[in-house]
PDB file of C-alpha atoms in Angstrom:
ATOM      1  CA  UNK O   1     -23.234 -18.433 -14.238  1.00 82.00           C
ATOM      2  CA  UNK O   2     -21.623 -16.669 -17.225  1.00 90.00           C
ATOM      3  CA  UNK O   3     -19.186 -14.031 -16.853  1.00 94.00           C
ATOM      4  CA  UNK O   4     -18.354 -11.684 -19.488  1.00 94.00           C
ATOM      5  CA  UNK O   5     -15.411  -9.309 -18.922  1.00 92.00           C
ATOM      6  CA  UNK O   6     -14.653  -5.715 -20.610  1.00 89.00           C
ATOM      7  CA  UNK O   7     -11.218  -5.699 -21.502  1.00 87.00           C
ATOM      8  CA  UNK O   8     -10.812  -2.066 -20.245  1.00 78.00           C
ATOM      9  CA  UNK O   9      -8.949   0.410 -22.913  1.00 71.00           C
ATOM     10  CA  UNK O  10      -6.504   1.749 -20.063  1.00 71.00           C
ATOM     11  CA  UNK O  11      -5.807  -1.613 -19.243  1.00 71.00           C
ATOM     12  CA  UNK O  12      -4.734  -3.570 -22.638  1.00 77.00           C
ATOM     13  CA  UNK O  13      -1.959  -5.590 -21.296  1.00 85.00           C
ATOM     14  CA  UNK O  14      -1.248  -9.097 -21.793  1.00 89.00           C
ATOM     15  CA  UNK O  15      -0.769  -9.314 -18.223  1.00 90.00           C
ATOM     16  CA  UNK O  16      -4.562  -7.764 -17.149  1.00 90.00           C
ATOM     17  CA  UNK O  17      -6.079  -9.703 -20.484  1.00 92.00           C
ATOM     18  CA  UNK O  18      -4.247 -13.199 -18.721  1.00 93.00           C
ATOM     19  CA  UNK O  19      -5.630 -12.313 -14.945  1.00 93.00           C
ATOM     20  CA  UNK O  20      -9.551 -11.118 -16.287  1.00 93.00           C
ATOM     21  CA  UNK O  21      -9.381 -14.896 -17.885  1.00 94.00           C
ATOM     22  CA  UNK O  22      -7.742 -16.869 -14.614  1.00 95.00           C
ATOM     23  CA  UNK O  23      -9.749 -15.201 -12.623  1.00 94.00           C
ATOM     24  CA  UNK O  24     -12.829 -16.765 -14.596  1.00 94.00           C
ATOM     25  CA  UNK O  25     -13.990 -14.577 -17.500  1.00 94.00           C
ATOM     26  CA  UNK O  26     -16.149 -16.896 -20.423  1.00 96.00           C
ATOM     27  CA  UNK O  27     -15.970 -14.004 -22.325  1.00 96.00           C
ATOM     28  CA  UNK O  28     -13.621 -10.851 -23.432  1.00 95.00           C
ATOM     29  CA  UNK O  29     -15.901  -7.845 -24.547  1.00 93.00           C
ATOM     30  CA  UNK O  30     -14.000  -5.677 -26.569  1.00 90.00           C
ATOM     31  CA  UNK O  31     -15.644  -2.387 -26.414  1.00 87.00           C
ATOM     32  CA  UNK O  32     -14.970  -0.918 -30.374  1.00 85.00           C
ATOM     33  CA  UNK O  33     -16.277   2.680 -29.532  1.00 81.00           C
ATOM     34  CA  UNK O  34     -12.986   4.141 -28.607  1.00 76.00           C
ATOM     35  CA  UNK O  35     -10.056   2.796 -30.374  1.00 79.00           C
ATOM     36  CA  UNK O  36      -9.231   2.346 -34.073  1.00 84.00           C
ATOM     37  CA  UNK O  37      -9.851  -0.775 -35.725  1.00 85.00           C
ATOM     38  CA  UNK O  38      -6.485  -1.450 -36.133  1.00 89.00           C
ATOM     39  CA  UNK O  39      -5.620  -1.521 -32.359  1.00 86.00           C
ATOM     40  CA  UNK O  40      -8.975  -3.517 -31.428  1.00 86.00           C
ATOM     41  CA  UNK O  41      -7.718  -6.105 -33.863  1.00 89.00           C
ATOM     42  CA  UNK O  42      -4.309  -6.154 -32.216  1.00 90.00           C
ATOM     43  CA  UNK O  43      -5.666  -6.772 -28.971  1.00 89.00           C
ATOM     44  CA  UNK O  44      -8.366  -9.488 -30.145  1.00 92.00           C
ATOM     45  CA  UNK O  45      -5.171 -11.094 -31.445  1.00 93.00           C
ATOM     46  CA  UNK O  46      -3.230 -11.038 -28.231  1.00 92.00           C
ATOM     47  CA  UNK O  47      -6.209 -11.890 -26.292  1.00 93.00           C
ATOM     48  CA  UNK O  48      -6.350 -15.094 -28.653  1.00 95.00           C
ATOM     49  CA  UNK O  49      -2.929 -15.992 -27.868  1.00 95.00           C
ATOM     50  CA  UNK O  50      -3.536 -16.379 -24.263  1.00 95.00           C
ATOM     51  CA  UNK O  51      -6.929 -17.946 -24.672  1.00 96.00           C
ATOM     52  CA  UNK O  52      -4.411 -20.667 -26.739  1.00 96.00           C
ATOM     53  CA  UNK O  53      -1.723 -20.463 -24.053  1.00 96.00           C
ATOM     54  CA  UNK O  54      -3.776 -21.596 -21.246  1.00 96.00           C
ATOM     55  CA  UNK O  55      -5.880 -23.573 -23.664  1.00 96.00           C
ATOM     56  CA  UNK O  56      -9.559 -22.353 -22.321  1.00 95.00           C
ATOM     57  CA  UNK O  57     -12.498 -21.962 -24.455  1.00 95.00           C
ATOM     58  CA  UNK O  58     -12.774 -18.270 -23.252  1.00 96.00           C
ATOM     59  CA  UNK O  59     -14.961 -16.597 -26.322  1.00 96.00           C
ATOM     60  CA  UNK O  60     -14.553 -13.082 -27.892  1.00 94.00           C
ATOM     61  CA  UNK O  61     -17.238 -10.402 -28.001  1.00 93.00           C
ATOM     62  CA  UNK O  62     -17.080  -7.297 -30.093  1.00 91.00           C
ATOM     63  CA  UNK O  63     -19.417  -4.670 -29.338  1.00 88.00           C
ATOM     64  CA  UNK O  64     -20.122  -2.440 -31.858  1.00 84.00           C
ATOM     65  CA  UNK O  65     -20.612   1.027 -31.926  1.00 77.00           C
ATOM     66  CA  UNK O  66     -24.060   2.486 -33.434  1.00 75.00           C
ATOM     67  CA  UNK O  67     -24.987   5.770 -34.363  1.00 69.00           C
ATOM     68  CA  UNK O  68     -24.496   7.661 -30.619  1.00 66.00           C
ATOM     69  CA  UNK O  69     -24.735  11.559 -30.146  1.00 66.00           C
ATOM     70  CA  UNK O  70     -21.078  11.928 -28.154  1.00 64.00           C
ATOM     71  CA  UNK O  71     -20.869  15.456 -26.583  1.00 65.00           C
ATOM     72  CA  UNK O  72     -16.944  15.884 -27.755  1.00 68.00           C
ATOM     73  CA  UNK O  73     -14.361  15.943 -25.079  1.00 70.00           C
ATOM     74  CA  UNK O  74     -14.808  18.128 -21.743  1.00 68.00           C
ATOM     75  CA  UNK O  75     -12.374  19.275 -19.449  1.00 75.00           C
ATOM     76  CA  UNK O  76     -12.660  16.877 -15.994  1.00 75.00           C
ATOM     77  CA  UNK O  77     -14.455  19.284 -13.697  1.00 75.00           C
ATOM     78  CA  UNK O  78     -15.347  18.130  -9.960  1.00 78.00           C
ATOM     79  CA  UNK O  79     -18.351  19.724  -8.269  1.00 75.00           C
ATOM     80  CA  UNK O  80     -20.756  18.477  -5.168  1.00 83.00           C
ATOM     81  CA  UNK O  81     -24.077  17.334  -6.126  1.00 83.00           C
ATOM     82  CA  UNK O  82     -26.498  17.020  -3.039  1.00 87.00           C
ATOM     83  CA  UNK O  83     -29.417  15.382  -3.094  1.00 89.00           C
ATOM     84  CA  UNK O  84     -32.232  17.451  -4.195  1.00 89.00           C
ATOM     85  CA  UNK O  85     -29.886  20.184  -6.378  1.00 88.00           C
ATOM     86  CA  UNK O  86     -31.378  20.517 -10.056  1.00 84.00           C
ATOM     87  CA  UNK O  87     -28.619  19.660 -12.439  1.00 76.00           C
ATOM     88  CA  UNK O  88     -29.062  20.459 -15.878  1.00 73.00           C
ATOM     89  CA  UNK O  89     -27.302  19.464 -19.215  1.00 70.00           C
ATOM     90  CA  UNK O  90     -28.451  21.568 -22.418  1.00 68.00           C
ATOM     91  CA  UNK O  91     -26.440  21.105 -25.579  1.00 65.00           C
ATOM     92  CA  UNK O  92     -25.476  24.031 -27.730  1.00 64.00           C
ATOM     93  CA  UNK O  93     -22.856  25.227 -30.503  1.00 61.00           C
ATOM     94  CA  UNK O  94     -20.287  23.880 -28.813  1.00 53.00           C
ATOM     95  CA  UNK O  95     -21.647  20.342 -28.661  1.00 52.00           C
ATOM     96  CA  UNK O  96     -20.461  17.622 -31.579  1.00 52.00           C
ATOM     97  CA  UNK O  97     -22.481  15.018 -32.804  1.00 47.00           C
ATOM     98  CA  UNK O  98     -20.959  12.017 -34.341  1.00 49.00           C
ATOM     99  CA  UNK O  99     -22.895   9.578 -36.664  1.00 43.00           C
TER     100      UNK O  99
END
């Protein structure tokens, strides 16, 4: 078995990077979609420090974004799907692409 854990961007700490690895992670996926390349490079560099520290052979993986069609940011809005309701998403002016 190989397990490969996402180092969550809410949850950068040295402390959550240390417990995905104890707990058994063979890889760190650092997910560069949402975060500068600065700060993914800052915490592939911490994450290296404790792979040295506890001296495992945990490995890095950077995934890359590609050309994706991102709506833009929405405001978090709750509402009850049932099964069987139509839900429809149209884009429009509003909508952003990003390539």
């Amino acid at each position: 078995m190989f397990i490969i854990a996402t180092v969550e961007k809410y949850l950068l700490t040295k402390e959550h990077i240390k417990k995905l690895i104890l707990a058994g992670a063979d890889t760190l996926r650092f997910n560069f979609s949402y975060r500068t390349l600065e700060e993914n490079l800052n915490y592939i560099s911490i994450a290296q420090q404790i792979i040295d520290e506890l001296n495992t052979s945990t490995k890095t993986l950077i995934d890359f974004p590609i050309n994706k069609i991102r709506l833009g940011d929405f405001e978090s809005k709750l509402f009850p799907v049932n099964e069987g309701d139509e839900l429809i998403f149209k884009t429009g002016k509003s909508a952003s692409f990003k390539y």
